[in-house]
Short mmCIF file of C-alpha atoms and ligand atoms in Angstrom, two decimals:
data_model
loop_
_atom_site.label_atom_id
_atom_site.label_comp_id
_atom_site.label_asym_id
_atom_site.label_seq_id
_atom_site.Cartn_x
_atom_site.Cartn_y
_atom_site.Cartn_z
CA MET Y 1388 76.74 23.71 131.22
CA THR Y 1389 74.87 25.63 133.91
CA GLN Y 1390 74.11 29.33 133.55
CA PRO Y 1391 76.64 31.68 135.14
CA ILE Y 1392 75.45 33.29 138.38
CA TYR Y 1393 76.49 36.87 139.02
CA VAL Y 1394 76.55 38.65 142.38
CA ALA Y 1395 73.49 40.68 141.39
CA GLN Y 1396 70.79 40.43 138.76
CA PRO Y 1397 68.51 43.41 138.24
CA ASP Y 1398 64.74 43.01 138.58
CA LEU Y 1399 63.03 43.62 135.25
CA PRO Y 1400 59.22 43.48 135.18
CA PRO Y 1401 57.59 42.11 131.98
CA LEU Y 1402 58.27 44.55 129.12
CA GLU Y 1403 54.53 44.78 128.35
CA GLU Y 1404 54.02 46.47 131.72
CA PHE Y 1405 56.43 49.25 130.76
CA LEU Y 1406 54.98 50.00 127.33
CA PRO Y 1407 51.99 52.08 128.56
CA TYR Y 1408 54.41 54.37 130.41
CA LEU Y 1409 56.49 54.84 127.28
CA ARG Y 1410 53.36 55.54 125.24
CA GLU Y 1411 52.43 58.29 127.66
CA ILE Y 1412 55.88 59.88 127.30
CA TRP Y 1413 55.63 59.64 123.49
CA ASP Y 1414 52.17 61.25 123.64
CA ASN Y 1415 52.95 64.16 125.95
CA LYS Y 1416 56.52 64.68 124.65
CA ILE Y 1417 57.86 65.67 128.05
CA LEU Y 1418 61.18 63.85 128.33
CA THR Y 1419 62.89 65.38 131.37
CA ASN Y 1420 63.14 68.53 133.57
CA GLY Y 1421 60.73 67.52 136.30
CA GLY Y 1422 57.92 66.14 134.11
CA PRO Y 1423 54.80 64.31 135.30
CA PHE Y 1424 56.47 60.92 135.94
CA HIS Y 1425 59.28 62.64 137.84
CA GLN Y 1426 56.74 64.32 140.12
CA GLN Y 1427 54.68 61.15 140.61
CA PHE Y 1428 57.79 59.09 141.33
CA GLU Y 1429 59.07 61.55 143.95
CA GLN Y 1430 55.73 61.40 145.72
CA ALA Y 1431 55.41 57.61 145.52
CA LEU Y 1432 58.96 57.14 146.80
CA CYS Y 1433 58.38 59.46 149.76
CA GLU Y 1434 55.35 57.37 150.68
CA PHE Y 1435 57.13 54.04 150.28
CA LEU Y 1436 60.24 55.12 152.15
CA GLY Y 1437 58.42 57.03 154.88
CA VAL Y 1438 60.20 60.36 154.30
CA GLU Y 1439 58.81 63.84 153.72
CA HIS Y 1440 60.97 65.23 150.91
CA LEU Y 1441 63.37 63.94 148.31
CA SER Y 1442 64.86 65.09 145.04
CA LEU Y 1443 65.51 62.57 142.27
CA CYS Y 1444 68.82 62.66 140.46
CA SER Y 1445 70.50 60.95 137.54
CA ASN Y 1446 72.70 58.73 139.73
CA GLY Y 1447 73.89 58.36 143.30
CA THR Y 1448 77.32 59.85 142.66
CA LEU Y 1449 75.92 63.15 141.39
CA GLY Y 1450 73.55 62.99 144.37
CA LEU Y 1451 76.53 62.87 146.75
CA VAL Y 1452 78.33 65.66 144.86
CA THR Y 1453 75.19 67.82 145.01
CA ALA Y 1454 74.43 67.03 148.67
CA LEU Y 1455 77.92 68.20 149.72
CA GLN Y 1456 77.48 71.35 147.64
CA ALA Y 1457 74.03 72.02 149.13
CA LEU Y 1458 75.43 71.87 152.67
CA GLY Y 1459 78.37 74.13 151.84
CA VAL Y 1460 80.86 71.50 152.96
CA THR Y 1461 84.53 72.50 152.53
CA GLY Y 1462 88.00 71.73 153.89
CA GLU Y 1463 88.18 68.22 155.35
CA VAL Y 1464 85.50 65.56 155.69
CA ILE Y 1465 85.73 62.46 157.84
CA THR Y 1466 84.72 59.36 155.93
CA THR Y 1467 85.04 55.60 155.73
CA PRO Y 1468 87.57 53.89 153.45
CA TYR Y 1469 85.35 50.80 153.35
CA SER Y 1470 82.84 51.70 150.63
CA PHE Y 1471 82.40 52.00 146.90
CA VAL Y 1472 84.89 54.49 145.49
CA ALA Y 1473 82.16 57.05 144.65
CA SER Y 1474 81.82 57.93 148.35
CA ALA Y 1475 85.30 59.49 148.46
CA HIS Y 1476 85.26 60.65 144.82
CA SER Y 1477 82.27 62.90 145.65
CA LEU Y 1478 84.58 64.75 148.06
CA LEU Y 1479 87.35 65.22 145.47
CA TRP Y 1480 84.77 66.60 143.00
CA ASN Y 1481 84.04 69.30 145.62
CA ARG Y 1482 87.78 69.90 146.26
CA ILE Y 1483 87.36 68.50 149.77
CA GLN Y 1484 90.09 66.45 151.44
CA PRO Y 1485 88.87 63.06 152.65
CA VAL Y 1486 90.09 62.05 156.11
CA PHE Y 1487 89.74 58.30 156.50
CA VAL Y 1488 88.71 56.85 159.86
CA ASP Y 1489 88.67 53.12 160.62
CA ILE Y 1490 85.53 50.96 160.77
CA ASP Y 1491 83.95 48.89 163.51
CA PRO Y 1492 84.67 45.25 162.62
CA ALA Y 1493 81.23 44.16 163.88
CA THR Y 1494 79.23 46.38 161.52
CA LEU Y 1495 81.85 47.44 158.91
CA THR Y 1496 80.60 51.04 159.28
CA LEU Y 1497 82.52 54.08 160.52
CA ASP Y 1498 83.70 53.57 164.13
CA PRO Y 1499 82.38 56.55 166.14
CA ALA Y 1500 85.00 55.98 168.85
CA LYS Y 1501 87.71 56.93 166.33
CA ILE Y 1502 86.10 60.00 164.80
CA GLU Y 1503 86.98 62.70 167.31
CA ALA Y 1504 90.74 62.10 167.08
CA ALA Y 1505 90.53 62.89 163.35
CA ILE Y 1506 88.72 66.23 163.71
CA THR Y 1507 90.81 69.33 162.93
CA PRO Y 1508 89.86 73.03 162.61
CA ARG Y 1509 89.32 72.39 158.87
CA THR Y 1510 86.78 69.56 159.40
CA SER Y 1511 83.28 70.54 158.28
CA ALA Y 1512 81.36 67.27 157.96
CA ILE Y 1513 81.14 63.51 158.41
CA LEU Y 1514 80.27 61.37 155.38
CA ALA Y 1515 79.26 57.91 156.61
CA VAL Y 1516 77.97 54.88 154.69
CA HIS Y 1517 75.22 52.46 155.77
CA CYS Y 1518 77.39 49.61 154.49
CA TYR Y 1519 75.41 46.64 153.07
CA GLY Y 1520 72.30 48.36 154.44
CA HIS Y 1521 73.50 48.10 158.06
CA ARG Y 1522 72.61 51.31 159.83
CA CYS Y 1523 75.57 53.38 161.02
CA GLU Y 1524 75.75 54.28 164.70
CA VAL Y 1525 73.67 57.32 163.92
CA GLU Y 1526 73.15 58.57 167.49
CA ALA Y 1527 76.87 58.52 168.34
CA ILE Y 1528 77.76 60.17 165.01
CA GLN Y 1529 75.15 62.90 165.51
CA SER Y 1530 76.31 63.73 169.03
CA ILE Y 1531 79.92 64.11 167.82
CA ALA Y 1532 78.70 66.28 164.94
CA ASP Y 1533 76.62 68.46 167.29
CA LYS Y 1534 79.54 68.88 169.70
CA HIS Y 1535 81.90 70.03 166.92
CA GLY Y 1536 79.41 71.84 164.66
CA LEU Y 1537 79.74 69.39 161.76
CA LYS Y 1538 77.27 68.44 159.04
CA VAL Y 1539 76.39 64.76 158.57
CA ILE Y 1540 75.79 63.19 155.17
CA TYR Y 1541 74.83 59.55 154.77
CA ASP Y 1542 75.73 57.63 151.66
CA ALA Y 1543 72.59 55.48 151.78
CA ALA Y 1544 73.21 53.74 148.44
CA HIS Y 1545 72.72 50.38 150.20
CA ALA Y 1546 69.92 51.46 152.52
CA PHE Y 1547 66.79 51.63 150.34
CA GLY Y 1548 63.80 50.87 152.57
CA VAL Y 1549 65.85 50.20 155.72
CA ARG Y 1550 63.98 51.15 158.89
CA ASP Y 1551 64.69 51.18 162.57
CA THR Y 1552 62.05 51.11 165.31
CA LYS Y 1553 61.30 54.81 164.85
CA GLY Y 1554 61.12 55.00 161.05
CA SER Y 1555 63.26 55.27 157.93
CA VAL Y 1556 67.03 55.36 158.44
CA LEU Y 1557 67.03 58.04 155.73
CA ARG Y 1558 65.78 60.62 158.25
CA HIS Y 1559 69.18 60.68 160.00
CA GLY Y 1560 71.84 63.31 159.34
CA ASP Y 1561 71.47 66.50 157.30
CA LEU Y 1562 71.05 64.69 153.97
CA SER Y 1563 70.97 61.06 152.81
CA VAL Y 1564 71.73 59.92 149.29
CA LEU Y 1565 70.26 56.83 147.58
CA SER Y 1566 71.47 55.09 144.43
CA PHE Y 1567 69.14 53.39 141.96
CA HIS Y 1568 71.91 51.85 139.87
CA ALA Y 1569 71.07 48.59 138.10
CA THR Y 1570 72.97 46.53 140.69
CA LYS Y 1571 71.07 47.94 143.65
CA VAL Y 1572 68.02 46.42 145.43
CA PHE Y 1573 65.76 49.01 143.81
CA HIS Y 1574 66.88 50.41 140.48
CA THR Y 1575 65.88 52.73 137.64
CA PHE Y 1576 68.70 51.54 135.31
CA GLU Y 1577 70.66 54.58 136.55
CA GLY Y 1578 69.32 56.97 139.16
CA GLY Y 1579 69.40 58.21 142.70
CA ALA Y 1580 67.78 60.55 145.19
CA ILE Y 1581 68.69 63.05 147.89
CA VAL Y 1582 66.49 62.76 150.96
CA CYS Y 1583 65.91 66.22 152.46
CA PRO Y 1584 64.61 67.25 155.90
CA ASP Y 1585 62.40 70.11 154.68
CA ALA Y 1586 60.85 71.70 151.60
CA HIS Y 1587 63.34 74.57 151.56
CA THR Y 1588 66.34 72.21 151.38
CA LYS Y 1589 64.64 70.18 148.65
CA GLN Y 1590 64.11 73.33 146.62
CA HIS Y 1591 67.79 74.23 146.99
CA VAL Y 1592 68.80 70.73 145.86
CA ASP Y 1593 66.31 70.93 142.96
CA HIS Y 1594 68.08 74.11 141.81
CA LEU Y 1595 71.56 72.63 142.20
CA LYS Y 1596 70.74 69.56 140.09
CA ASN Y 1597 69.50 71.88 137.32
CA PHE Y 1598 72.68 73.96 136.79
CA GLY Y 1599 71.68 76.35 139.62
CA PHE Y 1600 68.71 77.81 137.73
CA VAL Y 1601 66.05 79.25 140.03
CA ASN Y 1602 63.93 80.59 137.17
CA GLU Y 1603 64.21 81.09 133.40
CA THR Y 1604 66.92 83.72 133.59
CA THR Y 1605 68.55 83.47 137.03
CA VAL Y 1606 71.44 81.17 137.91
CA VAL Y 1607 72.50 81.46 141.55
CA GLU Y 1608 75.13 78.73 141.94
CA ALA Y 1609 77.40 76.55 139.79
CA GLY Y 1610 75.05 73.57 139.88
CA ILE Y 1611 75.49 70.46 137.78
CA ASN Y 1612 73.16 68.60 135.42
CA GLY Y 1613 71.95 65.86 137.76
CA LYS Y 1614 68.36 65.50 136.58
CA MET Y 1615 66.50 62.19 136.21
CA SER Y 1616 64.75 61.65 132.86
CA GLU Y 1617 61.09 60.73 132.47
CA VAL Y 1618 61.97 57.24 131.21
CA ASN Y 1619 63.92 56.45 134.38
CA ALA Y 1620 61.23 57.99 136.60
CA ALA Y 1621 58.47 56.00 134.85
CA PHE Y 1622 60.49 52.81 135.26
CA GLY Y 1623 60.91 53.60 138.96
CA LEU Y 1624 57.14 53.90 139.37
CA LEU Y 1625 56.74 50.49 137.76
CA GLN Y 1626 59.50 48.97 139.93
CA LEU Y 1627 57.77 50.24 143.07
CA ARG Y 1628 54.77 48.04 142.19
CA HIS Y 1629 57.04 44.99 142.44
CA ILE Y 1630 59.39 45.92 145.26
CA GLN Y 1631 57.57 44.11 148.09
CA SER Y 1632 57.63 40.73 146.36
CA SER Y 1633 61.25 41.29 145.35
CA LEU Y 1634 62.23 42.03 148.97
CA ALA Y 1635 60.32 38.98 150.19
CA ARG Y 1636 62.29 36.74 147.80
CA ARG Y 1637 65.59 38.28 148.96
CA ARG Y 1638 64.59 37.62 152.56
CA GLN Y 1639 64.19 33.90 151.67
CA VAL Y 1640 67.61 33.79 150.02
CA ASP Y 1641 69.23 35.53 153.00
CA ALA Y 1642 67.58 33.10 155.44
CA ALA Y 1643 68.67 30.08 153.38
CA TYR Y 1644 72.30 31.28 153.29
CA ARG Y 1645 72.29 32.01 157.03
CA GLU Y 1646 70.92 28.64 157.94
CA ALA Y 1647 73.31 26.72 155.67
CA LEU Y 1648 76.45 28.71 156.52
CA SER Y 1649 75.99 29.43 160.22
CA GLY Y 1650 77.93 26.39 161.43
CA VAL Y 1651 80.78 26.53 158.92
CA ALA Y 1652 84.12 27.00 160.70
CA GLY Y 1653 86.03 30.00 159.38
CA ILE Y 1654 83.02 31.67 157.77
CA ARG Y 1655 81.71 34.64 159.76
CA LEU Y 1656 78.35 36.22 158.94
CA LEU Y 1657 77.44 39.78 159.80
CA GLN Y 1658 74.73 40.06 162.43
CA GLY Y 1659 71.13 39.75 161.24
CA ALA Y 1660 68.53 42.49 161.14
CA GLY Y 1661 67.86 42.80 164.89
CA GLU Y 1662 65.65 45.85 165.44
CA LEU Y 1663 66.03 46.94 161.85
CA GLU Y 1664 63.88 46.22 158.84
CA VAL Y 1665 66.62 45.57 156.29
CA ASN Y 1666 66.66 45.08 152.52
CA TYR Y 1667 68.92 42.01 152.04
CA SER Y 1668 70.86 43.97 149.46
CA TYR Y 1669 74.13 42.03 149.89
CA PHE Y 1670 75.23 38.77 151.45
CA PRO Y 1671 78.77 39.38 152.72
CA VAL Y 1672 80.71 36.57 154.39
CA LEU Y 1673 84.04 37.04 156.15
CA VAL Y 1674 86.54 34.32 155.32
CA GLU Y 1675 88.57 34.03 158.51
CA ALA Y 1676 92.07 32.62 158.99
CA ASN Y 1677 90.74 29.23 160.17
CA PHE Y 1678 88.84 28.61 156.90
CA PRO Y 1679 90.66 25.89 154.91
CA ILE Y 1680 91.44 28.21 151.95
CA SER Y 1681 91.98 31.96 151.55
CA ARG Y 1682 89.26 34.43 150.57
CA ASP Y 1683 90.83 34.81 147.13
CA ALA Y 1684 91.09 31.05 146.66
CA LEU Y 1685 87.38 30.73 147.52
CA TYR Y 1686 86.58 33.52 145.06
CA GLU Y 1687 88.51 31.64 142.33
CA LYS Y 1688 86.92 28.34 143.25
CA LEU Y 1689 83.43 29.79 142.87
CA ARG Y 1690 84.48 31.37 139.55
CA ALA Y 1691 85.57 27.94 138.31
CA HIS Y 1692 81.91 26.93 138.81
CA SER Y 1693 80.73 30.08 136.95
CA ILE Y 1694 79.62 31.71 140.20
CA PHE Y 1695 80.80 35.29 140.22
CA ALA Y 1696 80.92 36.44 143.84
CA ARG Y 1697 82.48 39.88 144.38
CA ARG Y 1698 85.14 41.19 146.74
CA TYR Y 1699 83.19 44.30 147.82
CA PHE Y 1700 85.08 46.35 148.99
CA TYR Y 1701 88.51 45.44 147.72
CA PRO Y 1702 90.80 47.28 147.20
CA LEU Y 1703 90.02 49.68 150.00
CA ILE Y 1704 89.29 53.23 148.76
CA ALA Y 1705 92.29 54.47 150.76
CA ASN Y 1706 94.57 52.25 148.66
CA PHE Y 1707 93.56 53.69 145.27
CA PRO Y 1708 96.24 55.94 143.72
CA MET Y 1709 94.41 59.27 144.25
CA TYR Y 1710 94.07 58.61 148.01
CA LYS Y 1711 97.02 56.43 149.07
CA ASP Y 1712 99.38 59.28 149.95
CA LEU Y 1713 96.99 60.98 152.39
CA PRO Y 1714 98.20 60.64 155.99
CA SER Y 1715 94.86 59.09 157.00
CA ALA Y 1716 95.13 56.48 154.22
CA GLN Y 1717 98.10 54.70 155.78
CA ALA Y 1718 97.47 51.05 156.64
CA GLY Y 1719 98.33 51.54 160.33
CA ASN Y 1720 95.41 53.95 160.64
CA LEU Y 1721 92.96 51.56 159.00
CA LEU Y 1722 93.66 48.13 160.45
CA GLU Y 1723 90.04 46.95 160.59
CA ALA Y 1724 89.15 48.31 157.17
CA ASN Y 1725 92.18 46.62 155.58
CA ALA Y 1726 91.31 43.37 157.36
CA ALA Y 1727 87.72 43.52 156.10
CA ALA Y 1728 88.84 44.29 152.53
CA ASN Y 1729 90.95 41.12 152.63
CA LYS Y 1730 88.28 38.88 154.18
CA VAL Y 1731 84.91 39.81 152.72
CA LEU Y 1732 83.29 38.00 149.84
CA CYS Y 1733 79.78 39.03 148.76
CA LEU Y 1734 77.82 35.98 147.63
CA PRO Y 1735 75.15 36.28 144.90
CA ILE Y 1736 71.80 37.57 146.15
CA TYR Y 1737 68.86 38.76 144.04
CA SER Y 1738 65.15 38.14 143.84
CA ALA Y 1739 65.38 35.56 141.02
CA LEU Y 1740 68.08 33.45 142.71
CA SER Y 1741 66.60 29.99 143.35
CA LEU Y 1742 67.06 28.13 146.62
CA GLN Y 1743 68.61 25.27 144.59
CA ASP Y 1744 71.28 27.67 143.41
CA VAL Y 1745 71.83 28.87 146.99
CA THR Y 1746 72.37 25.24 148.01
CA ARG Y 1747 74.79 24.72 145.13
CA ILE Y 1748 76.79 27.82 146.14
CA VAL Y 1749 76.81 26.81 149.81
CA ASN Y 1750 78.00 23.30 148.94
CA ILE Y 1751 80.96 24.71 147.03
CA VAL Y 1752 81.83 26.91 150.05
CA ARG Y 1753 81.43 24.00 152.49
CA GLY Y 1754 83.49 21.68 150.31
CA ALA Y 1755 86.46 24.05 150.22
C1 PLP H 2873 76.47 52.32 144.06
C2 PLP H 2873 77.10 53.17 145.09
C3 PLP H 2873 77.35 54.54 144.88
C4 PLP H 2873 77.21 55.20 143.55
O1 PLP H 2873 75.93 55.22 143.05
P1 PLP H 2873 75.72 55.40 141.47
O2 PLP H 2873 74.23 55.50 141.37
O3 PLP H 2873 76.26 54.17 140.80
O4 PLP H 2873 76.41 56.62 141.05
C5 PLP H 2873 77.85 55.29 145.94
N1 PLP H 2873 78.12 54.73 147.13
C6 PLP H 2873 77.91 53.42 147.37
C7 PLP H 2873 78.21 52.89 148.73
C8 PLP H 2873 77.41 52.59 146.35
O5 PLP H 2873 77.27 51.29 146.58
#
């Protein structure tokens, strides 16, 4: 019996490499609240990512909740239904009404051509997602935002390390939010970060993630507890030492899939990196109508071989019970997003996935 293969497998460096970090925490007895590892990790991440300022947080979801609070976003926010449910949930946690706009079928990110029709006097921001690490159409989104006086927040949970020709994609918009959940390309077990354009904004975010405390006795806003602990920050520092080799392995897996699947009728691949430096975080395939079996039948077939591909993102956020009655959630408004939710299958990709296993997975797909 072969080992099951899951869609993602977290990188874990040898335990011995982590023990010195733990010893240091045990020695200095600083466990959280912006301790030494937290500070070192923020600095090291800024250097690796090529950004000036960021604030660590306990997970990406609280990062999104805090980013919206920091920007004073209220009323309605335009967002994509094709994402992980936390994107829209972060709006509900701020009592903001999500307004879903359809995606571009080529990139599976928010379609800028459809944004303006959804803007109302209550709209205060656009929350877009760099889906599977593919950069949103940032220039078009920014020009719409500028024209209508809207804030722009990027859910960059998939976009760790993604760069375009001018630098990190995380520099776009007013704030970008990363997730370091165990299933992501770069993880700290749980964790996340808010990328900020300047020191003043970072300080504001630092206060908001610590209950709104600005000093020992002064609380200025109803902030949340979104702090990252020293153990997670130390683990992040260790992970950063291994990230380049991990990304290089993912690049091999991605290339092997692309080569083996490119000629298969009925299987559509999303475009490659192009001008971007991407992170190979997911390997989505679109199972089109001319493929011999349905997307769900392929998913079941792989399962029968203990290969656990995932239907990210199915169901569509707009079809979950807390969203489905919104006018913008109706299927007629979201034709491309519904189509994608019914076609996409994310195949396993992680640094430890062998090329033999890639071949085995591809052969099952080709033999369908
Ligand atoms: C993982 C993910 C999140 C949530 O991040 P957590 O760190 O798990 O809270 C938000 N948005 C997207 C698109 C994600 O993939």
